[in-house]
């Protein structure tokens, strides 16, 4: 018997159809068994994995995320206050911050019409509530913005801060841009 090309194609198609018909249920059973063994990462775990993956690459995706905190401070020494030297004297910070990075939703470089430069911060509702209560009781004291271990700004509280935003004056537009980027964690390593 002699096989032609069309006969060979018909045999191959029949064999393939038979193999698929019998192997499909087996393949599905194996895939279902493997899927049952797979761990599905939680949201926090996948976020930390993504952060770790970005940190382990040598690309611009690597970021330096420094601690950010806002402390109540004053210009006079007191019990349990931390002395921080500044160019024109010493500022005394309370040991516990009143706000941290988790209380911030946005950081941006800003400027006004008079040429002043600022770092603007928008707070979470919980952070805004805490700041309002603290500022109400501490008019005349200072708010110290600390990034890493650096005191960046320490303006005096002149009124109740109840709008959920803060603006820290800084010396230049470049400083405002740099500080806002550091707060957001946008600084390449």
Protein backbone atom coordinates (compact mmCIF):
# COMPACT_ATOMS: atom_id res chain seq x y z
CA UNK A 1 0.00 0.00 0.00
CA UNK A 2 1.25 3.34 -0.97
CA UNK A 3 0.54 6.45 1.20
CA UNK A 4 -0.05 9.78 -0.43
CA UNK A 5 0.44 13.17 1.17
CA UNK A 6 -3.30 13.59 1.71
CA UNK A 7 -3.51 10.16 3.37
CA UNK A 8 -0.62 11.04 5.73
CA UNK A 9 -2.32 14.33 6.64
CA UNK A 10 -5.57 12.52 7.39
CA UNK A 11 -3.76 10.00 9.63
CA UNK A 12 -1.94 12.80 11.48
CA UNK A 13 -5.19 14.72 12.02
CA UNK A 14 -6.95 11.60 13.33
CA UNK A 15 -4.06 10.76 15.66
CA UNK A 16 -3.92 14.34 16.91
CA UNK A 17 -7.67 14.38 17.50
CA UNK A 18 -7.48 11.09 19.43
CA UNK A 19 -4.50 12.28 21.48
CA UNK A 20 -6.24 15.54 22.31
CA UNK A 21 -9.49 13.80 23.22
CA UNK A 22 -7.76 11.49 25.71
CA UNK A 23 -5.08 13.86 27.03
CA UNK A 24 -7.30 16.91 27.64
CA UNK A 25 -9.03 15.49 30.75
CA UNK A 26 -5.69 14.36 32.16
CA UNK A 27 -4.11 17.74 31.44
CA UNK A 28 -7.03 19.56 33.11
CA UNK A 29 -6.80 17.36 36.20
CA UNK A 30 -3.05 18.06 36.52
CA UNK A 31 -3.54 21.82 36.08
CA UNK A 32 -6.31 21.91 38.70
CA UNK A 33 -4.14 19.99 41.15
CA UNK A 34 -1.24 22.38 40.60
CA UNK A 35 -3.50 25.42 40.91
CA UNK A 36 -4.69 24.15 44.29
CA UNK A 37 -1.08 24.07 45.51
CA UNK A 38 -0.28 27.61 44.39
CA UNK A 39 -0.09 30.33 47.06
CA UNK A 40 -1.86 33.52 46.16
CA UNK A 41 0.04 36.50 47.61
CA UNK A 42 -1.83 38.88 49.87
CA UNK A 43 -1.96 42.56 48.98
CA UNK A 44 0.63 43.52 51.59
CA UNK A 45 2.88 40.64 50.62
CA UNK A 46 2.70 41.47 46.91
CA UNK A 47 3.37 45.14 47.68
CA UNK A 48 6.43 44.24 49.74
CA UNK A 49 7.55 41.84 47.00
CA UNK A 50 7.21 44.60 44.42
CA UNK A 51 9.14 46.99 46.67
CA UNK A 52 11.83 44.37 47.24
CA UNK A 53 12.02 43.62 43.51
CA UNK A 54 12.39 47.32 42.69
CA UNK A 55 15.03 47.70 45.41
CA UNK A 56 17.03 44.74 44.17
CA UNK A 57 17.34 46.02 40.60
CA UNK A 58 20.05 48.43 39.64
CA UNK A 59 17.72 50.69 37.68
CA UNK A 60 16.26 54.12 38.32
CA UNK A 61 13.28 52.31 39.86
CA UNK A 62 15.40 51.99 43.02
CA UNK A 63 14.33 54.63 45.49
CA UNK A 64 15.57 55.84 48.85
CA UNK A 65 12.68 56.01 51.29
CA UNK A 66 13.79 57.88 54.39
CA UNK A 67 11.69 58.20 57.54
CA UNK A 68 9.57 61.35 57.56
CA UNK A 69 8.14 62.76 60.78
CA UNK A 70 6.72 66.00 62.11
CA UNK A 71 7.45 66.76 65.75
CA UNK A 72 6.12 69.32 68.15
CA UNK A 73 9.08 71.48 69.19
CA UNK A 74 9.94 74.57 71.18
CA UNK A 75 12.77 77.04 71.54
CA UNK A 76 13.23 76.53 75.31
CA UNK A 77 14.71 73.40 76.91
CA UNK A 78 12.46 71.09 78.88
CA UNK A 79 12.10 67.61 80.33
CA UNK A 80 12.25 64.73 77.84
CA UNK A 81 12.98 67.03 74.90
CA UNK A 82 15.67 66.30 72.33
CA UNK A 83 18.06 69.21 71.65
CA UNK A 84 18.79 69.79 67.96
CA UNK A 85 21.37 72.43 67.05
CA UNK A 86 20.35 74.82 64.26
CA UNK A 87 22.32 77.72 62.72
CA UNK A 88 20.74 80.33 65.01
CA UNK A 89 20.55 78.33 68.26
CA UNK A 90 18.86 75.13 69.40
CA UNK A 91 15.41 73.66 68.83
CA UNK A 92 14.00 71.19 71.37
CA UNK A 93 11.88 68.40 69.89
CA UNK A 94 9.41 66.22 71.73
CA UNK A 95 10.53 62.59 71.61
CA UNK A 96 7.44 61.29 69.79
CA UNK A 97 6.35 62.57 66.37
CA UNK A 98 2.80 63.85 65.97
CA UNK A 99 2.73 62.90 62.27
CA UNK A 100 4.63 60.34 60.18
CA UNK A 101 4.86 59.42 56.49
CA UNK A 102 1.69 57.30 56.84
CA UNK A 103 -0.24 60.48 57.71
CA UNK A 104 0.73 62.17 54.41
CA UNK A 105 -1.08 61.73 51.11
CA UNK A 106 0.80 64.24 48.99
CA UNK A 107 4.01 66.31 48.99
CA UNK A 108 4.69 69.04 46.44
CA UNK A 109 7.04 71.95 45.80
CA UNK A 110 5.13 75.25 45.86
CA UNK A 111 5.88 78.95 45.45
CA UNK A 112 3.91 82.11 46.08
CA UNK A 113 3.65 85.45 44.23
CA UNK A 114 6.14 87.09 46.58
CA UNK A 115 8.85 84.60 45.58
CA UNK A 116 8.62 82.37 48.65
CA UNK A 117 9.22 78.65 48.24
CA UNK A 118 7.40 75.97 50.20
CA UNK A 119 6.94 72.26 50.60
CA UNK A 120 3.21 71.59 50.70
CA UNK A 121 1.88 68.50 52.48
CA UNK A 122 -1.65 67.09 52.34
CA UNK A 123 -2.68 64.93 55.29
CA UNK A 124 -4.92 61.92 55.73
CA UNK A 125 -8.17 62.61 57.62
CA UNK A 126 -6.69 61.03 60.77
CA UNK A 127 -3.49 63.07 60.42
CA UNK A 128 -5.47 66.27 59.84
CA UNK A 129 -7.52 65.65 62.96
CA UNK A 130 -4.42 64.99 65.07
CA UNK A 131 -2.67 68.11 63.71
CA UNK A 132 -5.73 70.24 64.43
CA UNK A 133 -5.88 69.08 68.05
CA UNK A 134 -2.12 69.49 68.62
CA UNK A 135 -1.92 72.92 66.98
CA UNK A 136 -4.94 74.16 68.95
CA UNK A 137 -3.10 73.40 72.21
CA UNK A 138 0.36 74.56 71.08
CA UNK A 139 0.06 77.95 69.39
CA UNK A 140 3.45 79.65 69.73
CA UNK A 141 5.43 76.40 69.67
CA UNK A 142 7.13 74.94 66.59
CA UNK A 143 6.42 72.14 64.11
CA UNK A 144 9.65 70.42 63.13
CA UNK A 145 9.81 68.56 59.80
CA UNK A 146 12.45 65.83 59.99
CA UNK A 147 13.52 63.66 57.03
CA UNK A 148 15.89 60.86 57.93
CA UNK A 149 17.90 62.46 60.70
CA UNK A 150 17.83 65.97 59.20
CA UNK A 151 15.75 68.83 60.59
CA UNK A 152 14.46 70.44 57.40
CA UNK A 153 12.16 73.18 58.73
CA UNK A 154 10.68 74.31 62.04
CA UNK A 155 8.07 77.06 61.63
CA UNK A 156 6.15 78.54 64.54
CA UNK A 157 2.49 77.56 64.96
CA UNK A 158 0.63 80.88 64.66
CA UNK A 159 -2.95 79.56 64.43
CA UNK A 160 -4.97 76.36 64.54
CA UNK A 161 -4.00 74.15 61.60
CA UNK A 162 -7.34 72.61 60.73
CA UNK A 163 -7.36 72.43 56.91
CA UNK A 164 -5.51 69.14 56.51
CA UNK A 165 -2.56 70.78 54.76
CA UNK A 166 0.81 72.13 55.85
CA UNK A 167 3.29 74.41 54.11
CA UNK A 168 6.92 74.59 55.25
CA UNK A 169 8.92 77.53 53.89
CA UNK A 170 12.30 76.60 52.41
CA UNK A 171 15.11 78.75 50.98
CA UNK A 172 14.75 77.95 47.24
CA UNK A 173 12.69 76.26 44.53
CA UNK A 174 15.40 73.60 44.24
CA UNK A 175 15.19 72.88 47.97
CA UNK A 176 11.38 72.64 47.76
CA UNK A 177 11.60 70.19 44.84
CA UNK A 178 14.28 68.11 46.56
CA UNK A 179 12.49 67.95 49.91
CA UNK A 180 9.12 67.08 48.34
CA UNK A 181 10.81 64.29 46.33
CA UNK A 182 12.50 62.95 49.47
CA UNK A 183 9.19 62.92 51.33
CA UNK A 184 7.51 61.04 48.46
CA UNK A 185 10.46 58.64 48.21
CA UNK A 186 11.21 59.72 44.63
CA UNK A 187 14.96 60.08 45.14
CA UNK A 188 16.98 57.61 43.04
CA UNK A 189 19.59 55.70 45.00
